[in-house]
Amino acid sequence: QKEVEQDPGPLSVPEGAIVSLNCTYSNSAFQYFMWYRQYSRKGPELLMYTYSSGNKEDGRFTAQVDKSSKYISLFIRDSQPSDSATYLCAVYNQGGKLIFGQGTELSVKP
Amino acid sequence: DTAVSQTPKYLVTQMGNDKSIKCEQNLGHDTMYWYKQDSKKFLKIMFSYNNKELIINETVPNRFSPKSPDKAHLNLHINSLELGDSAVYFCASSQDPGRVDEKLFFGSGTQLSVL
């Protein structure tokens, strides 16, 4: 079983839609969860990180962790064409390595 | 100024050749990494170096050899290239890998195509 699994997409939504991106993880000991955003032909960049359970909000973006179900989500409100990118969830495993999900390619159509 | 820069951006080569990818960071970070991203966007760590010392060495074929002449540079040399090596290779750096909320800074990637 992979340590982090992510819906591969691709996902296409109209501008203004609410987007939900999801990952599951295997080890209940994981505590820090991250979302990276990767634009086409660029390297990933950290978008948000959360610790343990609960929500964290940053503008139109909300990261949510449900430790009981080992599920992490990223919500994007009022999505914009500039949000079109690949979104990768990531966790630090107990070996200190940053493990990425497969990435979900999101396209927001004007 | 680019924080993490890698060259070349594109590399097209024949099977069996040897090639190198160079990476430099000007962030003053102690730790540098090589990641491989396959055609399905799956990003996987290959190596990490902390202040020129190898810290993480994943199950990567020994045709891949990283070299860190100083803490600002981490190069990747690949011998006897195979078709399956075609991917995008990303260099990254971070300040303190001991922190579980540590942020990685990535370069723009090197698209390697082996023909």
mmCIF file of C-alpha atoms in Angstrom:
data_model
loop_
_atom_site.group_PDB
_atom_site.id
_atom_site.type_symbol
_atom_site.label_atom_id
_atom_site.label_comp_id
_atom_site.label_asym_id
_atom_site.label_seq_id
_atom_site.Cartn_x
_atom_site.Cartn_y
_atom_site.Cartn_z
ATOM 1 C CA GLN A 1 0.000 0.000 0.000
ATOM 2 C CA LYS A 2 1.338 3.423 -0.938
ATOM 3 C CA GLU A 3 1.890 5.852 1.922
ATOM 4 C CA VAL A 4 -0.104 8.553 0.159
ATOM 5 C CA GLU A 5 -2.720 8.072 -2.542
ATOM 6 C CA GLN A 6 -4.416 10.775 -4.530
ATOM 7 C CA ASP A 7 -7.230 10.913 -7.056
ATOM 8 C CA PRO A 8 -5.316 11.298 -10.318
ATOM 9 C CA GLY A 9 -7.917 13.347 -12.167
ATOM 10 C CA PRO A 10 -7.759 15.190 -14.475
ATOM 11 C CA LEU A 11 -10.419 17.504 -13.139
ATOM 12 C CA SER A 12 -12.061 20.201 -15.242
ATOM 13 C CA VAL A 13 -14.365 22.810 -13.708
ATOM 14 C CA PRO A 14 -15.922 26.122 -14.797
ATOM 15 C CA GLU A 15 -14.591 29.360 -13.376
ATOM 16 C CA GLY A 16 -16.150 30.169 -10.014
ATOM 17 C CA ALA A 17 -16.722 26.533 -9.039
ATOM 18 C CA ILE A 18 -15.721 25.055 -5.688
ATOM 19 C CA VAL A 19 -12.990 22.481 -6.180
ATOM 20 C CA SER A 20 -12.316 19.567 -3.845
ATOM 21 C CA LEU A 21 -9.011 17.696 -4.099
ATOM 22 C CA ASN A 22 -8.465 14.626 -1.954
ATOM 23 C CA CYS A 23 -5.800 12.260 -0.668
ATOM 24 C CA THR A 24 -5.663 9.325 1.691
ATOM 25 C CA TYR A 25 -2.665 8.229 3.728
ATOM 26 C CA SER A 26 -1.719 4.941 5.285
ATOM 27 C CA ASN A 27 -0.006 5.689 8.598
ATOM 28 C CA SER A 28 -1.985 7.181 11.464
ATOM 29 C CA ALA A 29 1.292 8.486 12.947
ATOM 30 C CA PHE A 30 1.663 11.096 10.194
ATOM 31 C CA GLN A 31 1.025 14.552 11.566
ATOM 32 C CA TYR A 32 2.074 17.144 9.001
ATOM 33 C CA PHE A 33 0.289 17.357 5.712
ATOM 34 C CA MET A 34 1.135 19.587 2.824
ATOM 35 C CA TRP A 35 -0.251 20.706 -0.491
ATOM 36 C CA TYR A 36 2.076 21.676 -3.296
ATOM 37 C CA ARG A 37 0.959 23.360 -6.507
ATOM 38 C CA GLN A 38 2.802 22.730 -9.762
ATOM 39 C CA TYR A 39 2.226 24.843 -12.829
ATOM 40 C CA SER A 40 3.011 23.399 -16.236
ATOM 41 C CA ARG A 41 6.764 23.105 -16.874
ATOM 42 C CA LYS A 42 7.564 24.388 -13.392
ATOM 43 C CA GLY A 43 8.651 22.843 -10.125
ATOM 44 C CA PRO A 44 6.182 22.284 -7.278
ATOM 45 C CA GLU A 45 5.762 25.078 -4.739
ATOM 46 C CA LEU A 46 4.333 24.811 -1.259
ATOM 47 C CA LEU A 47 0.756 26.066 -1.109
ATOM 48 C CA MET A 48 -0.331 25.153 2.417
ATOM 49 C CA TYR A 49 0.462 22.861 5.278
ATOM 50 C CA THR A 50 -1.617 21.655 8.208
ATOM 51 C CA TYR A 51 -0.822 19.921 11.430
ATOM 52 C CA SER A 52 -2.862 17.064 12.872
ATOM 53 C CA SER A 53 -6.607 17.425 12.428
ATOM 54 C CA GLY A 54 -8.815 20.322 11.533
ATOM 55 C CA ASN A 55 -8.952 23.063 8.967
ATOM 56 C CA LYS A 56 -6.570 25.749 7.833
ATOM 57 C CA GLU A 57 -7.699 28.595 5.627
ATOM 58 C CA ASP A 58 -5.668 30.908 3.413
ATOM 59 C CA GLY A 59 -7.706 33.154 1.178
ATOM 60 C CA ARG A 60 -9.709 31.004 -1.226
ATOM 61 C CA PHE A 61 -7.885 27.844 -0.143
ATOM 62 C CA THR A 62 -8.829 25.577 2.766
ATOM 63 C CA ALA A 63 -6.829 22.516 3.788
ATOM 64 C CA GLN A 64 -8.628 19.926 5.881
ATOM 65 C CA VAL A 65 -7.379 16.837 7.699
ATOM 66 C CA ASP A 66 -9.575 14.044 9.020
ATOM 67 C CA LYS A 67 -7.284 11.798 11.045
ATOM 68 C CA SER A 68 -10.030 9.341 11.900
ATOM 69 C CA SER A 69 -10.398 8.401 8.260
ATOM 70 C CA LYS A 70 -6.819 9.312 7.239
ATOM 71 C CA TYR A 71 -8.149 11.692 4.629
ATOM 72 C CA ILE A 72 -6.797 15.084 3.578
ATOM 73 C CA SER A 73 -8.536 17.592 1.355
ATOM 74 C CA LEU A 74 -7.867 20.892 -0.341
ATOM 75 C CA PHE A 75 -10.825 23.103 -1.195
ATOM 76 C CA ILE A 76 -10.606 25.990 -3.606
ATOM 77 C CA ARG A 77 -13.450 28.499 -3.539
ATOM 78 C CA ASP A 78 -14.330 30.740 -6.466
ATOM 79 C CA SER A 79 -11.818 28.928 -8.656
ATOM 80 C CA GLN A 80 -9.959 30.969 -11.254
ATOM 81 C CA PRO A 81 -8.252 30.012 -14.521
ATOM 82 C CA SER A 82 -4.968 30.894 -12.782
ATOM 83 C CA ASP A 83 -5.623 27.991 -10.388
ATOM 84 C CA SER A 84 -5.134 25.572 -13.299
ATOM 85 C CA ALA A 85 -2.200 23.414 -12.209
ATOM 86 C CA THR A 86 -1.345 20.023 -10.759
ATOM 87 C CA TYR A 87 -1.939 19.780 -7.013
ATOM 88 C CA LEU A 88 0.152 17.325 -5.013
ATOM 89 C CA CYS A 89 -0.532 16.293 -1.454
ATOM 90 C CA ALA A 90 2.479 15.302 0.634
ATOM 91 C CA VAL A 91 3.345 13.960 4.065
ATOM 92 C CA TYR A 92 6.572 13.495 5.962
ATOM 93 C CA ASN A 93 6.925 9.831 6.784
ATOM 94 C CA GLN A 94 8.654 8.524 9.870
ATOM 95 C CA GLY A 95 11.918 8.205 7.967
ATOM 96 C CA GLY A 96 11.927 11.961 7.460
ATOM 97 C CA LYS A 97 11.182 11.730 3.755
ATOM 98 C CA LEU A 98 8.609 13.903 2.037
ATOM 99 C CA ILE A 99 6.252 11.514 0.249
ATOM 100 C CA PHE A 100 4.032 12.892 -2.500
ATOM 101 C CA GLY A 101 0.715 11.732 -3.835
ATOM 102 C CA GLN A 102 0.362 11.209 -7.554
ATOM 103 C CA GLY A 103 -1.001 14.685 -8.189
ATOM 104 C CA THR A 104 -4.359 15.856 -9.520
ATOM 105 C CA GLU A 105 -4.353 17.949 -12.669
ATOM 106 C CA LEU A 106 -6.912 20.734 -12.384
ATOM 107 C CA SER A 107 -8.190 22.826 -15.264
ATOM 108 C CA VAL A 108 -10.438 25.834 -14.577
ATOM 109 C CA LYS A 109 -12.244 26.961 -17.712
ATOM 110 C CA PRO A 110 -13.188 30.649 -18.187
ATOM 111 C CA ASP B 1 17.363 35.749 -9.132
ATOM 112 C CA THR B 2 16.362 32.129 -9.414
ATOM 113 C CA ALA B 3 16.527 30.390 -6.029
ATOM 114 C CA VAL B 4 17.088 26.846 -7.306
ATOM 115 C CA SER B 5 18.376 26.589 -10.850
ATOM 116 C CA GLN B 6 19.103 23.472 -12.819
ATOM 117 C CA THR B 7 20.580 22.917 -16.240
ATOM 118 C CA PRO B 8 19.847 21.877 -18.848
ATOM 119 C CA LYS B 9 16.094 22.413 -19.034
ATOM 120 C CA TYR B 10 15.755 19.810 -21.780
ATOM 121 C CA LEU B 11 18.001 16.845 -22.488
ATOM 122 C CA VAL B 12 17.468 14.516 -25.427
ATOM 123 C CA THR B 13 19.913 11.664 -25.801
ATOM 124 C CA GLN B 14 20.385 8.139 -27.083
ATOM 125 C CA MET B 15 20.219 4.962 -25.029
ATOM 126 C CA GLY B 16 23.556 4.001 -23.577
ATOM 127 C CA ASN B 17 24.901 7.546 -23.292
ATOM 128 C CA ASP B 18 26.124 9.180 -20.088
ATOM 129 C CA LYS B 19 24.701 12.560 -19.102
ATOM 130 C CA SER B 20 24.787 15.018 -16.217
ATOM 131 C CA ILE B 21 22.301 17.482 -14.777
ATOM 132 C CA LYS B 22 23.542 20.369 -12.676
ATOM 133 C CA CYS B 23 21.792 22.139 -9.827
ATOM 134 C CA GLU B 24 22.645 25.221 -7.829
ATOM 135 C CA GLN B 25 20.782 26.987 -5.035
ATOM 136 C CA ASN B 26 21.434 30.501 -3.754
ATOM 137 C CA LEU B 27 19.187 30.257 -0.693
ATOM 138 C CA GLY B 28 21.950 29.300 1.703
ATOM 139 C CA HIS B 29 20.216 25.998 2.466
ATOM 140 C CA ASP B 30 22.135 23.048 3.875
ATOM 141 C CA THR B 31 20.094 20.285 2.242
ATOM 142 C CA MET B 32 19.538 19.491 -1.403
ATOM 143 C CA TYR B 33 17.520 16.783 -3.119
ATOM 144 C CA TRP B 34 16.903 15.070 -6.410
ATOM 145 C CA TYR B 35 13.346 14.011 -7.243
ATOM 146 C CA LYS B 36 12.088 12.132 -10.296
ATOM 147 C CA GLN B 37 8.642 12.827 -11.753
ATOM 148 C CA ASP B 38 7.267 10.252 -14.169
ATOM 149 C CA SER B 39 4.791 10.751 -16.981
ATOM 150 C CA LYS B 40 1.890 10.311 -14.548
ATOM 151 C CA LYS B 41 3.166 13.198 -12.419
ATOM 152 C CA PHE B 42 4.249 10.877 -9.615
ATOM 153 C CA LEU B 43 7.092 12.624 -7.780
ATOM 154 C CA LYS B 44 9.541 10.412 -5.932
ATOM 155 C CA ILE B 45 12.651 11.231 -3.954
ATOM 156 C CA MET B 46 15.944 9.808 -5.219
ATOM 157 C CA PHE B 47 18.667 11.363 -3.058
ATOM 158 C CA SER B 48 19.257 14.006 -0.461
ATOM 159 C CA TYR B 49 22.481 15.627 0.682
ATOM 160 C CA ASN B 50 23.056 17.654 3.811
ATOM 161 C CA ASN B 51 26.119 19.866 3.673
ATOM 162 C CA LYS B 52 27.765 17.608 1.063
ATOM 163 C CA GLU B 53 26.938 14.406 2.953
ATOM 164 C CA LEU B 54 24.571 11.792 1.484
ATOM 165 C CA ILE B 55 21.537 11.423 3.758
ATOM 166 C CA ILE B 56 18.875 9.672 1.695
ATOM 167 C CA ASN B 57 19.638 7.169 -1.026
ATOM 168 C CA GLU B 58 16.486 5.522 -2.291
ATOM 169 C CA THR B 59 16.443 2.286 -4.249
ATOM 170 C CA VAL B 60 17.808 3.939 -7.337
ATOM 171 C CA PRO B 61 19.965 2.030 -9.870
ATOM 172 C CA ASN B 62 23.639 2.644 -9.260
ATOM 173 C CA ARG B 63 23.826 4.119 -12.757
ATOM 174 C CA PHE B 64 22.640 7.265 -10.979
ATOM 175 C CA SER B 65 25.358 8.995 -9.013
ATOM 176 C CA PRO B 66 24.844 12.300 -7.234
ATOM 177 C CA LYS B 67 27.772 14.551 -6.465
ATOM 178 C CA SER B 68 27.855 17.557 -4.183
ATOM 179 C CA PRO B 69 31.027 19.636 -4.540
ATOM 180 C CA ASP B 70 29.723 22.126 -1.964
ATOM 181 C CA LYS B 71 26.445 22.694 -0.153
ATOM 182 C CA ALA B 72 25.145 25.035 -2.863
ATOM 183 C CA HIS B 73 25.540 22.491 -5.664
ATOM 184 C CA LEU B 74 24.181 19.011 -6.268
ATOM 185 C CA ASN B 75 24.753 17.372 -9.629
ATOM 186 C CA LEU B 76 23.282 14.160 -10.958
ATOM 187 C CA HIS B 77 25.252 11.933 -13.292
ATOM 188 C CA ILE B 78 23.529 9.105 -15.123
ATOM 189 C CA ASN B 79 25.481 6.326 -16.843
ATOM 190 C CA SER B 80 24.248 4.031 -19.598
ATOM 191 C CA LEU B 81 20.918 5.758 -20.035
ATOM 192 C CA GLU B 82 17.856 3.575 -20.559
ATOM 193 C CA LEU B 83 14.436 4.298 -22.055
ATOM 194 C CA GLY B 84 12.870 4.057 -18.596
ATOM 195 C CA ASP B 85 15.013 6.935 -17.363
ATOM 196 C CA SER B 86 12.896 9.347 -19.412
ATOM 197 C CA ALA B 87 11.223 11.646 -16.882
ATOM 198 C CA VAL B 88 11.452 15.110 -15.394
ATOM 199 C CA TYR B 89 14.165 15.424 -12.767
ATOM 200 C CA PHE B 90 13.747 18.087 -10.107
ATOM 201 C CA CYS B 91 16.364 19.496 -7.827
ATOM 202 C CA ALA B 92 15.176 20.965 -4.525
ATOM 203 C CA SER B 93 16.606 22.465 -1.376
ATOM 204 C CA SER B 94 15.505 23.081 2.188
ATOM 205 C CA GLN B 95 16.938 24.759 5.240
ATOM 206 C CA ASP B 96 16.272 22.264 8.023
ATOM 207 C CA PRO B 97 15.079 18.784 6.998
ATOM 208 C CA GLY B 98 14.687 17.845 10.650
ATOM 209 C CA ARG B 99 11.557 19.985 10.841
ATOM 210 C CA VAL B 100 8.461 18.054 9.860
ATOM 211 C CA ASP B 101 6.878 21.190 8.411
ATOM 212 C CA GLU B 102 9.941 21.967 6.348
ATOM 213 C CA LYS B 103 9.305 23.672 3.004
ATOM 214 C CA LEU B 104 11.085 22.454 -0.097
ATOM 215 C CA PHE B 105 12.091 24.847 -2.854
ATOM 216 C CA PHE B 106 12.145 23.207 -6.265
ATOM 217 C CA GLY B 107 13.924 24.055 -9.475
ATOM 218 C CA SER B 108 12.019 24.137 -12.764
ATOM 219 C CA GLY B 109 13.040 20.640 -13.744
ATOM 220 C CA THR B 110 15.060 18.909 -16.446
ATOM 221 C CA GLN B 111 13.022 17.031 -19.026
ATOM 222 C CA LEU B 112 15.102 13.994 -19.961
ATOM 223 C CA SER B 113 14.118 12.064 -23.083
ATOM 224 C CA VAL B 114 16.021 8.885 -23.892
ATOM 225 C CA LEU B 115 15.559 7.691 -27.465
#
